[in-house]
Short mmCIF file of C-alpha atoms in Angstrom, two decimals:
data_model
loop_
_atom_site.label_atom_id
_atom_site.label_comp_id
_atom_site.label_asym_id
_atom_site.label_seq_id
_atom_site.Cartn_x
_atom_site.Cartn_y
_atom_site.Cartn_z
CA ALA A 1003 67.75 139.61 160.72
CA ALA A 1004 70.92 141.18 158.69
CA ALA A 1005 72.70 140.74 161.87
CA ALA A 1006 71.20 137.26 162.41
CA ALA A 1007 72.55 136.13 158.81
CA ALA A 1008 76.11 137.41 159.30
CA ALA A 1009 76.69 135.66 162.59
CA ALA A 1010 75.50 132.80 161.34
CA THR A 1011 77.35 132.95 157.94
CA THR A 1012 80.68 133.33 160.69
CA ARG A 1013 79.70 130.55 162.75
CA HIS A 1014 79.83 128.46 159.43
CA ALA A 1015 83.44 129.98 158.39
CA ALA A 1016 84.40 128.95 161.33
CA ALA A 1017 83.16 125.65 161.30
CA ALA A 1018 84.80 124.99 158.25
CA ALA A 1019 88.33 126.19 159.27
CA VAL A 1020 88.05 124.08 162.34
CA GLY A 1021 87.23 121.24 159.54
CA LEU A 1022 90.06 121.68 157.39
CA ASN A 1023 92.67 122.60 160.52
CA ALA A 1024 90.98 118.82 161.63
CA SER A 1025 91.63 117.20 158.02
CA ALA A 1026 95.27 119.11 157.66
CA ALA A 1027 96.22 117.77 161.60
CA ALA A 1028 94.90 114.00 160.87
CA ALA A 1029 96.70 113.90 157.47
CA ALA A 1030 100.30 115.17 158.82
CA ALA A 1031 99.79 112.47 161.99
CA ALA A 1032 98.87 109.84 159.46
CA ALA A 1033 102.45 110.98 157.60
CA ALA A 1034 104.21 110.77 160.96
CA ALA A 1035 102.90 107.77 162.22
CA ALA A 1036 104.46 105.97 158.44
CA ALA A 1037 107.33 108.01 158.75
CA ALA A 1038 107.20 106.22 162.28
CA GLY A 1039 106.79 102.57 160.96
CA ALA A 1040 103.28 102.31 161.92
CA PRO A 1041 100.94 100.67 159.86
CA GLN A 1042 98.10 102.25 157.68
CA PRO A 1043 94.49 102.60 158.74
CA GLY A 1044 93.01 98.87 157.75
CA ARG A 1045 96.69 97.71 156.80
CA SER A 1046 98.16 94.87 158.62
CA ARG A 1047 101.57 95.65 160.34
CA LEU A 1048 102.94 92.40 158.03
CA LEU A 1049 101.55 93.96 155.00
CA GLU A 1050 103.07 97.58 156.08
CA ASP A 1051 106.14 95.68 156.55
CA PHE A 1052 106.17 93.82 152.99
CA ARG A 1053 105.47 96.98 151.01
CA ASN A 1054 108.21 98.91 152.69
CA GLN A 1055 110.71 96.03 151.97
CA ARG A 1056 111.39 94.14 155.31
CA TYR A 1057 110.75 91.07 154.26
CA PRO A 1058 112.96 90.19 151.26
CA ASN A 1059 112.64 86.29 151.48
CA LEU A 1060 109.01 85.89 152.49
CA GLN A 1061 107.42 82.84 151.57
CA LEU A 1062 103.01 82.15 151.43
CA ARG A 1063 103.79 79.84 154.59
CA ASP A 1064 104.46 83.09 156.22
CA LEU A 1065 101.29 84.82 154.80
CA ALA A 1066 98.81 82.58 157.23
CA ASN A 1067 95.66 84.67 158.41
CA HIS A 1068 97.20 87.42 155.97
CA ILE A 1069 96.17 85.83 152.75
CA VAL A 1070 92.86 87.69 151.71
CA GLU A 1071 94.32 91.04 152.98
CA PHE A 1072 97.20 90.35 150.63
CA SER A 1073 95.20 89.57 147.32
CA GLN A 1074 93.54 92.51 147.95
CA ASP A 1075 96.55 94.80 148.05
CA GLN A 1076 98.39 95.56 144.53
CA HIS A 1077 102.12 94.37 145.72
CA GLY A 1078 100.61 91.43 147.66
CA SER A 1079 98.44 90.33 145.37
CA ARG A 1080 101.00 89.97 142.85
CA PHE A 1081 103.32 88.54 145.48
CA ILE A 1082 100.87 85.64 145.87
CA GLN A 1083 100.15 85.25 141.74
CA GLN A 1084 103.91 84.78 141.34
CA LYS A 1085 104.21 81.82 144.18
CA LEU A 1086 101.61 80.20 143.44
CA GLU A 1087 102.85 79.43 139.39
CA ARG A 1088 105.90 77.18 141.41
CA ALA A 1089 104.06 76.58 144.82
CA THR A 1090 103.76 72.92 146.63
CA ALA A 1091 101.17 71.49 147.07
CA ALA A 1092 100.64 72.21 150.63
CA GLU A 1093 101.40 75.60 150.18
CA LYS A 1094 98.77 76.08 147.41
CA GLN A 1095 96.01 74.31 150.11
CA LEU A 1096 97.16 76.90 152.67
CA VAL A 1097 96.04 79.63 150.27
CA PHE A 1098 93.00 78.18 149.10
CA SER A 1099 91.45 77.62 152.30
CA GLU A 1100 91.58 81.42 153.20
CA ILE A 1101 90.61 82.82 150.14
CA LEU A 1102 87.88 80.13 149.76
CA GLY A 1103 85.46 82.21 152.30
CA SER A 1104 85.72 85.03 150.51
CA ALA A 1105 85.86 83.88 146.83
CA PHE A 1106 83.12 86.11 145.45
CA SER A 1107 84.51 89.50 147.24
CA LEU A 1108 87.78 88.51 145.53
CA MET A 1109 86.28 87.84 142.29
CA THR A 1110 85.11 91.43 141.85
CA ASP A 1111 87.92 93.17 143.18
CA VAL A 1112 90.63 95.01 141.11
CA PHE A 1113 93.62 92.89 142.87
CA GLY A 1114 91.73 89.76 143.89
CA ASN A 1115 90.62 88.42 140.80
CA TYR A 1116 93.89 87.93 140.19
CA VAL A 1117 94.50 85.65 142.91
CA ILE A 1118 91.15 83.80 141.79
CA GLN A 1119 92.30 83.10 137.92
CA LYS A 1120 95.68 82.00 138.94
CA PHE A 1121 93.69 79.64 140.91
CA PHE A 1122 92.13 78.42 138.15
CA GLU A 1123 95.38 78.25 136.09
CA PHE A 1124 97.41 76.59 138.53
CA GLY A 1125 95.67 75.12 140.79
CA THR A 1126 94.31 70.82 141.52
CA PRO A 1127 91.20 69.92 139.09
CA GLU A 1128 89.24 70.18 142.97
CA GLN A 1129 90.49 73.78 143.87
CA LYS A 1130 89.42 74.38 140.26
CA ASN A 1131 86.12 72.58 140.71
CA THR A 1132 85.31 74.09 144.08
CA LEU A 1133 86.04 77.63 142.75
CA GLY A 1134 83.63 76.56 139.97
CA MET A 1135 81.03 75.69 142.28
CA GLN A 1136 81.23 79.40 143.70
CA VAL A 1137 80.93 80.80 140.59
CA LYS A 1138 77.28 79.22 140.32
CA GLY A 1139 74.36 81.44 140.91
CA HIS A 1140 76.45 84.70 140.44
CA VAL A 1141 77.24 84.11 136.78
CA LEU A 1142 75.14 86.66 135.21
CA GLN A 1143 76.34 89.46 138.23
CA LEU A 1144 80.22 88.67 137.21
CA ALA A 1145 79.73 88.41 133.68
CA LEU A 1146 78.80 92.26 133.89
CA GLN A 1147 81.10 93.02 136.17
CA MET A 1148 84.60 94.75 135.34
CA TYR A 1149 86.55 92.16 137.24
CA GLY A 1150 84.21 89.28 137.57
CA CYS A 1151 83.76 88.87 133.89
CA ARG A 1152 87.62 87.86 133.49
CA VAL A 1153 86.98 85.28 136.12
CA ILE A 1154 84.42 83.42 134.63
CA GLN A 1155 86.26 83.63 131.24
CA LYS A 1156 89.50 81.75 133.06
CA ALA A 1157 86.81 79.12 134.72
CA LEU A 1158 85.77 78.38 131.18
CA GLU A 1159 88.95 77.92 130.02
CA SER A 1160 89.69 75.24 132.91
CA ILE A 1161 86.63 73.78 134.65
CA SER A 1162 84.85 70.47 133.40
CA SER A 1163 82.25 70.46 130.13
CA GLU A 1164 79.62 69.51 132.74
CA GLN A 1165 80.69 72.91 134.85
CA GLN A 1166 80.51 74.86 131.76
CA THR A 1167 77.38 74.01 130.64
CA GLU A 1168 75.80 74.34 133.93
CA ILE A 1169 77.71 78.15 134.12
CA VAL A 1170 76.45 79.22 130.82
CA ARG A 1171 73.05 77.70 131.22
CA GLU A 1172 72.57 80.96 133.45
CA LEU A 1173 73.04 83.23 130.60
CA ASP A 1174 69.44 82.16 129.24
CA GLY A 1175 67.35 84.75 128.85
CA ASN A 1176 70.03 87.68 129.22
CA VAL A 1177 72.28 86.77 126.13
CA LEU A 1178 71.69 90.19 124.41
CA LYS A 1179 72.16 92.30 127.68
CA CYS A 1180 75.55 90.26 127.83
CA VAL A 1181 76.26 90.85 124.29
CA LYS A 1182 75.67 94.51 124.09
CA ASP A 1183 77.42 95.15 127.43
CA GLN A 1184 81.49 96.03 127.47
CA ASN A 1185 82.05 93.15 130.31
CA GLY A 1186 79.42 90.90 129.31
CA ASN A 1187 80.12 90.44 125.43
CA HIS A 1188 83.73 88.69 126.24
CA VAL A 1189 82.14 86.33 128.62
CA VAL A 1190 79.58 85.27 125.58
CA GLN A 1191 82.72 84.86 122.58
CA LYS A 1192 84.24 82.85 125.54
CA CYS A 1193 81.20 80.80 125.46
CA ILE A 1194 81.18 80.74 121.89
CA GLU A 1195 84.72 79.55 122.04
CA CYS A 1196 84.80 77.06 124.73
CA VAL A 1197 82.04 75.10 125.16
CA ASP A 1198 80.35 72.67 123.08
CA PRO A 1199 78.02 73.95 120.35
CA SER A 1200 75.27 72.42 121.41
CA ALA A 1201 75.02 73.37 124.72
CA LEU A 1202 74.46 76.98 123.06
CA GLN A 1203 71.34 76.54 120.72
CA PHE A 1204 69.84 79.51 123.25
CA VAL A 1205 72.31 81.77 121.78
CA ILE A 1206 71.28 80.89 118.14
CA ASN A 1207 67.63 81.39 119.33
CA ALA A 1208 68.32 84.62 120.65
CA PHE A 1209 69.79 86.07 117.98
CA LYS A 1210 67.20 85.04 115.64
CA GLY A 1211 65.74 88.67 114.19
CA GLN A 1212 68.27 90.40 115.78
CA VAL A 1213 71.35 89.21 113.18
CA TYR A 1214 71.13 92.59 111.59
CA THR A 1215 70.98 95.26 114.57
CA LEU A 1216 74.13 92.77 116.55
CA SER A 1217 75.97 92.94 113.60
CA THR A 1218 75.97 96.77 113.60
CA HIS A 1219 76.76 97.02 116.78
CA PRO A 1220 80.47 97.44 118.39
CA TYR A 1221 80.32 94.22 120.31
CA GLY A 1222 78.04 92.21 118.93
CA CYS A 1223 79.46 92.22 115.69
CA ARG A 1224 82.55 90.21 117.65
CA VAL A 1225 79.90 87.62 118.82
CA ILE A 1226 78.55 87.17 115.31
CA GLN A 1227 81.95 86.33 113.99
CA ARG A 1228 82.59 83.75 116.91
CA ILE A 1229 79.59 82.36 116.10
CA LEU A 1230 80.56 82.33 112.43
CA GLU A 1231 83.77 80.33 113.55
CA HIS A 1232 82.52 77.64 116.08
CA CYS A 1233 78.97 76.73 115.70
CA THR A 1234 77.71 74.07 113.19
CA ALA A 1235 76.07 74.78 109.99
CA GLU A 1236 72.92 74.40 110.89
CA GLN A 1237 73.42 77.04 113.84
CA THR A 1238 75.11 79.72 111.64
CA GLN A 1239 73.25 79.14 108.33
CA PRO A 1240 70.22 81.29 109.84
CA ILE A 1241 72.69 83.96 110.86
CA LEU A 1242 73.82 84.23 107.32
CA ASP A 1243 70.66 84.22 105.54
CA GLU A 1244 69.78 87.23 107.81
CA LEU A 1245 73.24 88.61 106.89
CA HIS A 1246 72.47 88.44 103.29
CA GLU A 1247 69.00 90.33 103.68
CA HIS A 1248 71.12 93.28 104.41
CA THR A 1249 74.40 92.86 102.74
CA GLU A 1250 74.48 96.29 101.20
CA GLN A 1251 73.84 98.16 104.46
CA LEU A 1252 76.17 95.85 106.74
CA ILE A 1253 79.06 96.42 103.83
CA GLN A 1254 79.10 100.26 104.51
CA ASP A 1255 78.32 99.94 108.11
CA GLN A 1256 81.36 101.13 110.62
CA TYR A 1257 81.01 97.40 112.33
CA GLY A 1258 78.90 95.53 109.73
CA ASN A 1259 81.79 95.38 107.35
CA TYR A 1260 83.96 93.54 109.33
CA VAL A 1261 81.47 90.43 109.47
CA ILE A 1262 80.93 90.76 105.49
CA GLN A 1263 84.98 90.48 105.64
CA HIS A 1264 84.57 87.94 107.87
CA VAL A 1265 82.79 85.74 105.73
CA LEU A 1266 84.88 86.66 102.54
CA GLU A 1267 87.81 85.01 104.12
CA HIS A 1268 86.41 82.24 106.18
CA GLY A 1269 82.99 81.45 104.73
CA LYS A 1270 81.88 79.02 101.70
CA PRO A 1271 82.48 79.27 98.32
CA GLU A 1272 78.55 80.21 98.30
CA ASP A 1273 78.28 82.31 100.57
CA LYS A 1274 81.44 84.47 99.50
CA SER A 1275 79.98 84.35 95.77
CA ILE A 1276 76.54 86.17 96.62
CA LEU A 1277 78.58 89.16 98.86
CA ILE A 1278 81.06 89.15 95.77
CA ALA A 1279 77.85 89.89 93.22
CA SER A 1280 76.20 92.17 95.79
CA VAL A 1281 79.61 94.25 94.25
CA ARG A 1282 79.69 93.80 91.08
CA GLY A 1283 78.69 97.12 89.02
CA LYS A 1284 79.51 98.91 92.54
CA VAL A 1285 83.54 98.67 92.34
CA LEU A 1286 83.32 102.55 91.70
CA VAL A 1287 81.05 103.90 94.25
CA LEU A 1288 82.26 101.15 96.84
CA SER A 1289 85.56 101.55 96.85
CA GLN A 1290 85.62 105.19 97.76
CA HIS A 1291 83.78 104.60 100.86
CA LYS A 1292 86.10 104.50 104.11
CA PHE A 1293 84.36 101.04 105.38
CA ALA A 1294 83.07 99.46 102.10
CA SER A 1295 86.85 100.07 100.69
CA ASN A 1296 88.09 97.11 102.74
CA VAL A 1297 84.99 94.71 101.55
CA VAL A 1298 85.87 95.58 98.09
CA GLU A 1299 89.85 94.63 98.92
CA LYS A 1300 88.41 91.69 100.38
CA CYS A 1301 86.42 90.11 97.60
CA VAL A 1302 88.95 91.10 95.16
CA THR A 1303 91.66 88.93 97.53
CA HIS A 1304 89.16 86.29 98.26
CA ALA A 1305 87.56 85.88 94.96
CA THR A 1306 87.42 82.86 92.28
CA ARG A 1307 89.36 83.46 89.24
CA GLY A 1308 86.50 84.33 87.49
CA GLU A 1309 85.08 86.36 89.81
CA ARG A 1310 88.50 88.49 90.56
CA THR A 1311 88.52 89.17 86.38
CA GLY A 1312 84.83 90.29 86.25
CA LEU A 1313 86.08 92.70 89.10
CA ILE A 1314 88.76 94.15 87.46
CA ASP A 1315 87.69 94.17 84.42
CA GLU A 1316 85.15 96.41 85.54
CA VAL A 1317 87.66 98.48 87.09
CA CYS A 1318 89.46 98.70 83.39
CA THR A 1319 86.38 99.39 81.36
CA PHE A 1320 85.60 102.54 83.04
CA ASN A 1321 86.77 105.98 81.47
CA ASP A 1322 90.12 106.80 82.26
CA ASN A 1323 88.39 109.78 84.69
CA ALA A 1324 87.25 107.35 87.13
CA LEU A 1325 89.99 105.25 87.20
CA HIS A 1326 92.32 108.18 87.87
CA VAL A 1327 89.51 109.37 90.25
CA MET A 1328 90.10 105.84 92.28
CA MET A 1329 94.14 105.97 92.20
CA LYS A 1330 93.86 109.33 93.77
CA ASP A 1331 91.38 108.92 96.56
CA GLN A 1332 92.56 108.04 100.23
CA TYR A 1333 90.44 104.67 99.90
CA ALA A 1334 90.40 103.70 96.68
CA ASN A 1335 93.46 103.64 96.00
CA TYR A 1336 94.10 100.83 98.25
CA VAL A 1337 92.09 98.86 96.29
CA VAL A 1338 93.79 99.63 92.71
CA GLN A 1339 96.56 98.33 94.49
CA LYS A 1340 95.27 95.05 95.56
CA MET A 1341 94.23 94.72 92.21
CA ILE A 1342 97.85 94.72 90.77
CA ASP A 1343 99.26 92.59 93.70
CA VAL A 1344 96.76 90.02 93.22
CA SER A 1345 96.15 89.66 89.18
CA GLU A 1346 97.39 87.33 86.68
CA PRO A 1347 99.60 88.80 84.19
CA THR A 1348 97.60 88.98 81.49
CA GLN A 1349 95.01 90.96 83.44
CA LEU A 1350 98.07 92.80 85.05
CA LYS A 1351 99.39 93.93 81.55
CA LYS A 1352 95.78 95.26 80.83
CA LEU A 1353 95.73 97.22 84.16
CA MET A 1354 99.46 98.32 84.25
CA ASN A 1355 98.19 99.75 80.70
CA LYS A 1356 95.23 101.37 81.49
CA ILE A 1357 97.30 103.09 84.81
CA ARG A 1358 100.28 104.11 82.33
CA PRO A 1359 99.17 107.62 81.02
CA HIS A 1360 98.22 108.63 84.55
CA MET A 1361 101.83 108.45 85.49
CA ALA A 1362 102.84 112.06 85.74
CA ALA A 1363 99.92 113.21 87.07
CA LEU A 1364 99.94 110.25 90.11
CA ARG A 1365 102.96 111.50 91.11
CA LYS A 1366 100.82 114.91 92.73
CA TYR A 1367 99.16 113.08 95.25
CA THR A 1368 99.81 111.17 97.69
CA TYR A 1369 97.65 108.33 97.75
CA GLY A 1370 98.79 108.20 94.08
CA LYS A 1371 102.34 107.50 94.64
CA HIS A 1372 101.96 103.92 96.01
CA ILE A 1373 100.57 103.24 92.94
CA ASN A 1374 103.22 104.45 90.79
CA ALA A 1375 105.79 103.06 92.94
CA LYS A 1376 103.94 99.54 91.78
CA LEU A 1377 103.89 100.80 88.50
CA GLU A 1378 107.39 101.73 88.04
CA LYS A 1379 108.83 98.46 89.44
CA TYR A 1380 106.51 96.53 87.17
CA PHE A 1381 107.63 98.32 83.72
CA MET A 1382 111.30 98.13 85.39
CA LYS A 1383 110.82 93.78 85.30
CA THR A 1384 108.90 94.04 81.95
CA ALA A 1385 111.62 96.16 80.54
CA ASN A 1386 114.78 94.45 81.92
CA PRO A 1387 117.38 93.42 79.51
CA ILE A 1388 118.57 89.89 81.00
CA THR A 1389 115.26 88.92 80.65
CA THR A 1390 114.22 89.81 77.09
CA ALA A 1391 117.95 88.77 76.01
CA ALA A 1392 117.38 85.18 78.13
CA SER A 1393 114.04 84.70 76.15
CA SER A 1394 114.78 86.19 72.14
CA SER A 1395 118.33 84.01 72.63
CA PRO A 1396 117.92 80.39 73.58
CA ALA A 1397 121.29 78.05 73.82
CA GLN A 1398 121.84 77.26 70.16
CA SER A 1399 124.09 74.81 68.85
CA SER A 1400 125.06 76.77 64.89
CA LEU A 1401 125.06 80.08 64.53
CA PRO A 1402 123.69 81.80 61.15
CA GLY A 1403 126.48 82.56 58.78
CA ASN A 1404 128.59 85.46 59.04
CA SER A 1405 128.04 86.46 62.13
CA SER A 1406 129.97 87.57 65.31
CA ILE A 1407 129.88 86.96 68.74
CA SER A 1408 129.62 90.92 69.77
CA THR A 1409 128.23 91.03 73.57
CA LEU A 1410 128.01 88.72 76.33
CA THR A 1411 126.34 89.89 79.36
CA SER A 1412 127.67 89.69 83.09
CA ALA A 1413 124.85 87.44 83.85
CA ALA A 1414 127.28 84.68 82.13
CA CYS A 1415 129.80 84.38 85.29
CA SER A 1416 126.99 85.79 87.80
CA THR A 1417 128.51 83.70 90.49
CA VAL A 1418 132.04 84.79 89.71
CA ALA A 1419 133.43 88.43 90.40
CA SER A 1420 133.91 89.14 86.44
CA LEU A 1421 134.77 87.58 82.78
CA THR A 1422 137.73 87.08 80.78
CA ILE A 1423 137.85 86.45 76.73
CA THR A 1424 140.87 84.74 75.48
CA THR A 1425 140.97 84.21 71.71
CA PRO A 1426 143.71 83.31 69.05
CA THR A 1427 145.57 86.35 67.89
CA ASN A 1428 145.18 85.43 64.06
CA SER A 1429 141.36 85.55 62.97
CA ASN A 1430 139.96 82.68 61.20
CA VAL A 1431 136.62 81.08 60.06
CA THR A 1432 135.43 77.85 61.20
CA GLY A 1433 132.55 76.76 59.61
CA ASN A 1434 129.72 80.02 60.46
CA LEU A 1435 131.97 81.33 63.23
CA THR A 1436 134.32 83.85 62.77
CA ILE A 1437 137.01 83.51 65.31
CA GLY A 1438 139.20 86.42 66.55
CA THR A 1439 136.54 88.72 65.94
CA PRO A 1440 136.24 91.66 68.33
CA ILE A 1441 133.93 90.41 71.54
CA MET A 1442 133.02 92.84 74.00
CA ILE A 1443 131.87 92.44 77.43
CA GLN A 1444 128.98 94.82 78.61
CA GLU A 1445 128.56 95.23 82.59
CA ASN A 1446 125.43 96.99 83.40
CA GLY A 1447 125.05 98.72 79.88
CA ILE A 1448 128.82 99.76 79.38
CA ASN A 1449 131.56 98.11 77.65
CA VAL A 1450 134.58 96.98 79.87
CA THR A 1451 136.34 94.06 78.50
CA PRO A 1452 137.60 94.54 74.61
CA VAL A 1453 139.21 91.43 72.90
CA GLY A 1454 142.31 90.33 74.53
CA GLN A 1455 142.31 92.44 77.54
CA THR A 1456 141.07 91.58 80.88
CA SER A 1457 139.32 93.84 83.10
CA PRO A 1458 141.03 94.80 86.10
CA ALA A 1459 138.60 93.08 88.66
CA ALA A 1460 138.43 90.20 86.27
CA SER A 1461 140.68 86.28 86.72
CA SER A 1462 137.80 83.98 87.61
CA CYS A 1463 135.43 83.55 84.21
CA THR A 1464 137.21 82.69 81.24
CA VAL A 1465 135.72 81.48 78.02
CA SER A 1466 138.14 80.70 75.24
CA THR A 1467 137.17 80.36 71.78
CA ASN A 1468 139.08 77.83 69.28
CA SER A 1469 138.82 76.86 65.64
CA SER A 1470 136.55 73.66 66.35
CA SER A 1471 132.89 74.98 67.15
CA ALA A 1472 130.85 77.69 67.24
CA THR A 1473 128.99 75.66 69.43
CA SER A 1474 131.57 75.26 72.61
CA VAL A 1475 131.38 79.07 73.10
CA VAL A 1476 127.66 79.64 73.42
CA THR A 1477 127.63 75.73 75.84
CA ALA A 1478 129.97 78.01 77.83
CA VAL A 1479 128.22 80.87 78.13
CA ASN A 1480 124.87 79.75 79.06
CA SER A 1481 126.17 76.84 81.20
CA GLY A 1482 127.48 79.58 83.53
CA LEU A 1483 124.39 81.73 83.77
CA GLY A 1484 122.92 82.13 87.33
CA PRO A 1485 120.80 83.63 89.26
CA ILE A 1486 120.34 87.56 88.29
CA GLY A 1487 121.01 89.84 90.95
CA PRO A 1488 119.64 93.12 92.07
CA PRO A 1489 119.08 95.94 89.17
CA THR A 1490 121.05 99.22 89.57
CA THR A 1491 119.87 102.20 90.20
CA ASN A 1492 119.25 102.93 86.23
CA GLY A 1493 117.19 99.47 86.24
CA VAL A 1494 119.72 97.87 84.01
CA LEU A 1495 121.06 94.84 85.82
#
């Protein structure tokens, strides 16, 4: 028995060796044939020569009886697609007449589907209508197929409304199956985008009692959003009612949060208010959640003025430790940033003063640095000396007695290179203004031009005082005020 087993093993080994040698020989023969210019098995001489670039000026008319073969080849398919975009009616008809008999197989082919799509895009109305008829009876099968689903989508964009209705009707009874399919969900979305809502009531009916399940599905959440965008108010209301029943869970779901954000961004005011109300009182907790924090940001952005005030006040009334936790949290810090971006001046001041004591601590945290940058920018702006001077020293027609002009900012001549002040050599008093009193010009907080002198770069702007009136000086300065330039590194303009 042992001897027989050994002999059998030897025979199998020999047969395997022969098989390997035969395979190697076949591969070598194929390579030799290719080198000699012979076509690969299953490939015509014309396609082989085309692939080897032996026909640099090949035209569609040269492909007679080879259109289907070329359509199923990577390079041949691309060639036909390019030619169809500029083809004559006769050339289009030549191609169309050949592919029509193999239309369904081409729709599901990795390369052939693109040729069919090109006809839906560039074909004549009659050709589009004929191809639409080829789709009928196969809609569900195509919708669930990787390449066929693309053909259905392109067809829905190109055919008449009557054919659209006929095609979508074939999905009735299989809506949920398509929605949860990686290919079919794209077809359902396209149906909602392109087809009249009155023809889609069966889709809405299929969603009854399934809204929460679909909203938490990676594909279903997309379809729910398309319904909210394109369907009528009567159709979307039942969807929204079910969403409101599960708001708290959806806000924290990895897919459901996108549906809630969509309602906050595009929904009716009453629906937005319901969602924002569900967030009130939970801002701190939800802001630290990976998915819910996105919803809180949308609430702050799209809330009414009163609702936004309530959300920000809720943060401001937290104890300091809680706000500190938000600012250094990897998710909640974005909520605080959004509040800083959209809050009104009074609220912003309150929020910034609440954050300010934490500036030193925020520098230690990766996520706190973003808020720190906004904080520094805010206080730099509010402490701007030019802004302060402009608000506290408006243009006047007279000056207090015995006062002297001691400082003028360089903003008085912001549109010119520099400033020169010319005064009489003799000091005298006219009214309440002392003329000839030393006048200093400051640029970025540094005295650059003493009385009677001209700075090295100054020659373009001259303000002269004379004995007539102090008003001329003030008027001349204020009339020259231009746009404020960028701050220097120390924050002073």
